[in-house]
Every structure is written in C-alpha cells, then in structure tokens.
XYZ file of C-alpha atoms in Angstrom:
384
model
C 0.000 0.000 0.000
C 1.233 3.496 -0.807
C 1.681 5.084 2.566
C 0.915 8.618 1.430
C -2.614 7.679 0.372
C -4.078 7.293 3.835
C -5.499 10.483 5.316
C -4.003 12.076 8.381
C -5.932 11.808 11.634
C -9.210 13.691 11.625
C -10.366 15.512 14.730
C -13.521 14.042 16.210
C -16.455 14.500 13.875
C -18.334 16.559 16.425
C -15.480 19.103 16.491
C -15.176 19.896 12.793
C -17.791 17.698 11.080
C -15.333 17.478 8.175
C -13.440 14.318 7.293
C -10.234 13.840 5.343
C -10.201 11.565 2.305
C -7.416 9.918 0.320
C -7.373 7.561 -2.655
C -5.172 4.673 -3.750
C -5.328 3.464 -7.358
C -3.765 0.384 -8.975
C -3.000 0.273 -12.699
C -2.105 -2.308 -15.337
C 1.021 -2.022 -17.479
C 0.617 -3.324 -21.031
C 2.546 -3.631 -24.261
C 1.747 -0.569 -26.418
C 1.370 -2.672 -29.583
C -0.490 -5.777 -28.385
C -2.237 -4.605 -25.198
C -0.945 -7.680 -23.347
C 0.127 -7.197 -19.728
C 3.881 -6.841 -19.333
C 6.200 -7.188 -16.303
C 7.391 -3.589 -16.573
C 7.020 -2.211 -13.054
C 10.746 -1.849 -12.356
C 11.387 -0.129 -15.691
C 8.501 2.268 -15.055
C 9.625 3.069 -11.493
C 13.050 3.954 -12.870
C 11.347 6.640 -14.999
C 9.284 8.215 -12.190
C 10.498 11.637 -11.098
C 12.157 11.868 -7.702
C 9.518 14.209 -6.270
C 6.704 11.718 -6.977
C 8.403 8.462 -5.999
C 6.979 8.560 -2.492
C 3.480 8.338 -3.974
C 4.191 5.502 -6.421
C 4.789 1.893 -5.433
C 4.931 -1.680 -6.667
C 1.835 -3.809 -6.275
C 1.439 -7.604 -6.140
C 2.360 -8.448 -9.747
C 5.124 -7.064 -11.930
C 2.440 -5.845 -14.372
C 0.926 -3.536 -11.760
C 1.795 -0.182 -10.243
C 0.044 1.879 -7.563
C -0.372 5.549 -6.710
C -1.693 7.243 -3.592
C -3.066 10.759 -3.308
C -2.108 12.873 -0.307
C -5.068 13.227 2.069
C -7.230 16.293 1.889
C -10.490 17.988 2.794
C -11.140 19.448 -0.660
C -12.156 17.332 -3.647
C -10.203 19.767 -5.804
C -6.957 18.689 -4.135
C -7.787 15.014 -4.686
C -8.562 15.766 -8.332
C -5.299 17.677 -8.776
C -3.205 14.950 -7.114
C -4.752 12.071 -9.055
C -4.526 13.971 -12.347
C -0.881 14.836 -11.786
C 0.055 11.331 -10.657
C -1.784 9.615 -13.509
C -0.273 11.869 -16.189
C 3.232 11.576 -14.738
C 2.974 7.813 -14.402
C 1.575 7.464 -17.934
C 4.587 9.432 -19.215
C 6.944 7.247 -17.199
C 5.296 4.115 -18.581
C 5.696 5.354 -22.157
C 9.376 6.136 -21.593
C 9.744 2.567 -20.310
C 8.048 1.150 -23.405
C 4.684 0.383 -21.790
C 1.216 1.873 -21.395
C -0.701 2.665 -18.222
C -4.290 1.398 -17.999
C -6.880 2.227 -15.328
C -8.711 -1.063 -15.762
C -9.810 -3.832 -13.393
C -8.036 -6.645 -15.214
C -6.286 -7.261 -18.515
C -8.710 -7.669 -21.428
C -6.268 -9.302 -23.872
C -4.990 -12.827 -23.330
C -1.303 -13.380 -22.673
C 1.201 -14.804 -20.192
C 0.539 -14.019 -16.542
C 3.382 -11.775 -15.296
C 5.310 -12.864 -12.245
C 4.623 -11.732 -8.707
C 6.907 -8.992 -7.377
C 9.956 -10.439 -5.603
C 9.169 -9.625 -1.994
C 9.385 -11.935 1.056
C 5.759 -11.368 2.084
C 4.503 -12.087 -1.431
C 6.687 -15.207 -1.531
C 4.978 -16.430 1.641
C 1.560 -15.711 0.146
C 2.434 -17.734 -2.943
C 3.771 -20.615 -0.861
C 0.558 -20.852 1.147
C -2.155 -19.951 -1.358
C -0.531 -21.197 -4.599
C -2.760 -20.758 -7.681
C -5.065 -18.126 -6.211
C -3.085 -15.425 -8.039
C -5.525 -13.775 -10.462
C -4.799 -13.252 -14.164
C -2.568 -10.516 -15.592
C -3.233 -7.977 -12.840
C -6.102 -7.307 -10.459
C -6.469 -3.537 -10.056
C -8.652 -1.883 -7.466
C -9.348 1.470 -5.877
C -9.195 2.044 -2.120
C -10.655 5.096 -0.388
C -9.539 6.124 3.113
C -11.685 8.399 5.265
C -10.548 9.704 8.637
C -12.540 8.631 11.707
C -12.253 9.799 15.337
C -11.123 6.490 16.865
C -11.227 2.694 16.283
C -14.464 2.201 18.234
C -16.231 4.773 16.061
C -14.619 3.181 13.025
C -16.082 -0.233 13.839
C -19.537 1.288 14.215
C -19.064 3.005 10.852
C -18.276 -0.374 9.270
C -21.625 -1.692 10.527
C -23.501 1.287 9.131
C -21.923 1.409 5.660
C -22.068 -2.293 4.762
C -25.614 -2.280 3.265
C -24.634 0.525 0.857
C -21.395 -0.900 -0.481
C -22.932 -3.077 -3.238
C -24.232 -0.031 -5.113
C -20.787 1.604 -4.919
C -19.409 -1.727 -6.145
C -21.680 -1.364 -9.195
C -20.582 2.229 -9.802
C -16.927 1.187 -10.086
C -17.417 -1.826 -12.406
C -14.619 -1.537 -14.991
C -13.497 -5.012 -16.071
C -15.927 -6.794 -18.439
C -13.231 -8.417 -20.601
C -10.653 -11.031 -19.680
C -8.435 -13.370 -21.679
C -9.786 -12.047 -24.941
C -13.525 -12.328 -24.342
C -16.504 -10.736 -22.641
C -16.874 -12.478 -19.290
C -20.569 -11.646 -18.917
C -19.667 -9.651 -15.799
C -19.254 -5.901 -15.472
C -16.505 -6.449 -12.878
C -14.614 -9.644 -13.594
C -11.880 -8.384 -11.265
C -14.308 -8.876 -8.377
C -14.900 -12.505 -9.294
C -11.192 -13.249 -9.617
C -10.426 -11.406 -6.383
C -12.872 -13.561 -4.425
C -10.549 -16.548 -4.815
C -8.669 -15.293 -1.771
C -10.213 -16.711 1.414
C -10.210 -13.408 3.314
C -12.166 -11.493 0.640
C -15.729 -10.914 1.829
C -18.278 -8.332 2.883
C -17.441 -6.966 6.304
C -19.323 -8.935 8.989
C -21.430 -7.244 11.634
C -19.060 -6.342 14.479
C -19.962 -5.997 18.131
C -17.079 -3.679 18.984
C -13.400 -3.055 18.288
C -12.347 -5.969 20.486
C -14.535 -8.252 18.357
C -12.838 -6.852 15.237
C -9.376 -7.546 16.656
C -10.364 -11.010 17.859
C -11.584 -11.968 14.380
C -8.279 -10.815 12.894
C -6.333 -12.962 15.377
C -8.527 -15.965 14.638
C -8.243 -15.563 10.866
C -4.465 -15.414 11.160
C -4.255 -18.399 13.510
C -6.541 -20.418 11.214
C -4.227 -19.816 8.266
C -6.774 -17.825 6.268
C -4.464 -14.777 6.432
C -0.740 -14.308 6.906
C -1.180 -10.976 8.666
C -3.594 -8.095 9.211
C -2.693 -6.674 5.803
C -4.510 -9.629 4.238
C -7.823 -8.632 5.791
C -9.528 -8.100 2.437
C -12.991 -7.230 3.698
C -14.789 -4.710 1.506
C -14.455 -2.214 4.338
C -11.967 -2.340 7.180
C -9.979 -0.217 9.593
C -6.545 0.705 8.327
C -3.801 -1.159 10.149
C -1.596 1.962 10.054
C -3.828 5.018 10.068
C -6.937 6.285 11.908
C -9.128 5.683 8.880
C -11.898 3.524 7.533
C -10.766 2.004 4.233
C -13.335 1.022 1.605
C -11.830 -1.342 -0.955
C -14.677 -2.754 -3.005
C -14.141 -1.263 -6.429
C -12.280 -1.703 -9.680
C -9.891 1.145 -10.375
C -11.897 3.871 -12.099
C -11.165 4.736 -15.749
C -11.003 8.522 -15.251
C -10.118 11.013 -12.566
C -13.740 12.210 -12.651
C -14.963 8.724 -11.772
C -12.436 8.415 -8.960
C -13.364 11.812 -7.504
C -17.052 10.871 -7.590
C -16.425 7.622 -5.725
C -14.195 9.366 -3.171
C -16.916 11.956 -2.498
C -19.609 9.288 -2.120
C -17.458 7.221 0.218
C -16.680 10.221 2.417
C -20.354 11.169 2.416
C -21.266 7.623 3.415
C -18.809 7.595 6.325
C -19.909 11.064 7.466
C -23.568 10.020 7.326
C -22.755 6.910 9.353
C -21.108 9.067 12.024
C -24.180 11.311 12.062
C -26.422 8.278 12.549
C -24.194 6.930 15.299
C -24.227 10.270 17.117
C -28.032 10.376 16.845
C -28.386 6.831 18.161
C -29.790 5.462 14.891
C -28.924 1.766 14.412
C -27.512 0.321 11.175
C -29.860 -1.337 8.701
C -30.174 -5.031 9.651
C -28.633 -6.948 6.768
C -28.470 -10.708 6.270
C -24.908 -11.697 5.437
C -25.845 -14.112 2.652
C -28.088 -11.547 1.001
C -25.222 -9.054 1.230
C -22.943 -11.565 -0.518
C -25.602 -11.928 -3.198
C -25.905 -8.171 -3.583
C -22.172 -7.873 -4.221
C -22.326 -10.706 -6.767
C -25.163 -8.904 -8.517
C -23.149 -5.681 -8.548
C -20.187 -7.472 -10.126
C -22.444 -9.132 -12.685
C -24.740 -6.269 -13.717
C -22.723 -3.209 -12.844
C -24.515 0.111 -12.964
C -26.482 -0.573 -16.132
C -28.438 -3.518 -14.729
C -30.332 -4.358 -11.568
C -29.202 -4.297 -7.970
C -30.400 -5.791 -4.701
C -32.242 -3.391 -2.411
C -31.035 -4.653 0.961
C -33.899 -2.963 2.786
C -36.391 -5.218 0.988
C -34.368 -7.981 -0.657
C -35.921 -7.063 -4.015
C -34.239 -6.219 -7.311
C -34.350 -2.609 -8.493
C -32.577 -0.705 -11.260
C -29.085 0.053 -10.019
C -29.447 3.727 -10.913
C -32.522 3.976 -8.670
C -30.509 2.722 -5.712
C -27.649 5.067 -6.549
C -30.015 8.060 -6.566
C -31.468 6.838 -3.269
C -27.965 6.681 -1.785
C -27.073 10.183 -2.984
C -30.298 11.524 -1.516
C -29.436 9.906 1.795
C -25.940 11.422 1.728
C -27.153 14.908 0.763
C -26.564 16.668 4.102
C -23.056 15.211 4.468
C -22.173 16.024 0.859
C -23.362 19.599 1.306
C -21.490 19.975 4.585
C -18.249 18.992 2.853
C -18.930 21.249 -0.124
C -19.256 18.237 -2.441
C -22.926 18.249 -3.445
C -22.647 20.343 -6.610
C -19.602 18.394 -7.772
C -21.288 15.048 -7.133
C -24.431 16.173 -8.969
C -22.392 17.211 -12.006
C -20.304 14.046 -12.004
C -23.390 11.861 -11.723
C -24.858 13.561 -14.784
C -21.672 12.774 -16.688
C -21.677 9.187 -15.491
C -25.272 8.819 -16.642
C -24.381 10.121 -20.107
C -21.241 8.059 -20.617
C -22.041 4.942 -18.600
C -19.854 2.980 -16.229
C -16.333 1.976 -17.157
C -17.610 -1.472 -18.110
C -20.255 0.039 -20.372
C -17.712 2.303 -22.058
C -15.451 -0.659 -22.801
C -18.320 -2.677 -24.234
C -19.457 0.257 -26.358
C -16.024 0.549 -27.971
C -15.899 -3.182 -28.623
C -19.410 -3.160 -30.090
C -18.330 -0.471 -32.567
C -15.003 -1.956 -33.665
C -14.849 -5.604 -32.577
C -11.249 -5.060 -31.438
C -10.019 -5.302 -27.869
C -6.966 -3.324 -28.965
C -9.336 -0.396 -29.487
C -10.698 -0.910 -25.975
C -7.142 -0.705 -24.635
C -6.542 2.465 -26.662
C -9.688 4.096 -25.310
C -8.912 3.170 -21.692
C -5.386 4.533 -22.171
C -6.828 7.920 -23.165
C -9.279 7.910 -20.261
C -6.509 7.012 -17.806
C -4.410 9.962 -18.883
C -7.399 12.281 -19.190
C -7.037 13.052 -22.889
C -10.833 13.144 -23.344
C -10.956 16.148 -21.060
C -10.138 16.143 -17.357
C -13.787 16.790 -16.522
C -16.587 15.293 -18.555
C-alpha cells in the first residue's frame, strides 16, 4: 500500500464535522502494440520523477503499479493529485516502453506476469498457490478519517448495506483473456478466490474486530492483518476507515465521484451513530448476493435493495444513496460536484459500459485498450 494515500488523523467529527479523504489506485502495465500485460514495473519506477516516488509503489504483480493521493479535505486537491500522478505515471510508462491502464483486469490474453519479488509475497504464494488472479487485479481504495477505532467499527456496521451499489458504480473489467466475461466487474470474481475477501461482517465492537483478525491469522486464512480483504476495514496503520470494493476507475472524474460518495457515506454513518440510529439489519448471505449482482450487472443492470431484498434498477438505488448522503455532501462542499459528475456518469455509462461500447463499434479489444489509455491519462478532457 502506498503510505501517502491514507489520510491524516481527523479531529472528532463533532469538532469539525469534516473528514479527510485519500485515494489509492492500482494500474495495469501493457505492451503498447499488443495490449498484453507486461512485467514492466521496475522499468517504469526507474522513470518516475524523484519528487513523486513517495506516492508511487509496486503492487502484487510485476504488471501492476500503484499511486496514492495525499489526504485532503477538498475534492479539488484530490482531483489535482490524481490527475498529476496519472499523467506523470503514464509518461513514465511510455518512456519505459509500456502503457498505463486504469482497468480492473487485462482484457487481452497473454502470459501471466510474475509476482513482485518480496518476502511477504513469496509467503503468500507458498501458502495460497494458484489463487493469483490473471494478468493484474487492479482496485481502488478510499480512506476516510474517523475519530477512533471504536467509532470506526460502528461506521463499518452502518456502511455495509450501501457498499454493493458503490461496487456497481466502479465496475470496470468486463473483458478477460480475450472475451466478454458476462460480468461488469470480472476483477471482483477473480479477487474472491482469496479466502479473506468478503463483505465486512457485523461487528460488536473493536475488540470483536481484533479477535476476528487474530482468529483468521491463527486459522491460516491470512498471513497478517494486511490480508484482511474485507470490503471495508480499519486501516492497520492510520486512523481511517478504508473502503476497498471497487475496480480502479477509468477517469479522474470517476475516482473523484467515488471518493466523495465514500466520504459522504462515512460522514452520514457518524451522524447516525451520534443520533443513536442503528444500522440497517442486513443478512450476510443476502449481502454476498448483492455484491455478486453488482459485479455481474454493474450500474447498467439491476441491484439488490437490501432494505427489501428485491431487485431494483441500479441507478434507482444510486439516486437513493445520494439523496441519503445529501446533508453530508453539502457539509463537505461536495454536493454540486457530485451532482455534475453523476450527470456525466449517466451520459457516458460505467467503465464497463464504455469498454463494451467501444468493442461493439469496432470488434477489437486493442481499441478498448486504446480508449482506456486515453481515459486514464485524461485526454478526453479532465472533466466530462
């Protein structure tokens, strides 16, 4: 994990009512001619400027690279940081003979690049063997500052029913190994091979959270706390809640939208906790099903309404979520930006829909790679 991505401690919510937010993004490195994933991370890192190296890091496979935005209160600073980092890293990739793709997994079939040579990763391979996903599994993680671990655990209970719709918003990996998988987020399906990937369970308190971590490690399901791959968790290093459900977003606009929604969700949870409002009771198996549906349908299909267990258009649930987050979004100065970005998302579709639209027009996955390359860098306009 890129250490600079996690927000600095936030004062208690009741003191400022404003929460810091930071974003981590993972990218795929591909051959510029074939679009096949390439083990180019070391060559790309060699091309990164000295002033940005602290915000760029290796990921699990040699075909991946990660950035982390500095934490901030203003969405404009997150936008600036992500735009600068993406453009600089795209330039570095090109100098190293590769391309940078903000995509959940590699769409074009080819050899699976090796895992980065690191003792911890070696131990993971020795224990879990063939669970390594295809040519690179690239996600987005959003950190939001919380007052303390006990409040953070309560936040995890409150946000869990709303994470499937955010999962749908980020769907950006319909193609894998040269074909349409039938899923909007194939990355999610590959990622679930790991035994510690799951929706966050309902937690009694912080001690319960810590006890589960100890038990998962002692059972062999995880090597360490860093392998707690719940869709939302407490950071092991920082006073933040970390939401880690989504594919990496194709554009900076998409990433800023998700960051704003995640912060609004955490802030609304803290408001509910302060007011004594309980979290929505949610059956774990239905929650698992809701995340599967999000990975399958994405934003353009149907989603599970966890308040009723019924299917509804995913966009209806997204509008319901934004309405619920309205006061928190306004308090942070994000409401107008979120409204504008949602309008753009509605016009252009999710990342998965954009990829499928290109493929429907040309029948070439190379054209999909070309289009995602432009979106990653922001050549279609920084703001939609």
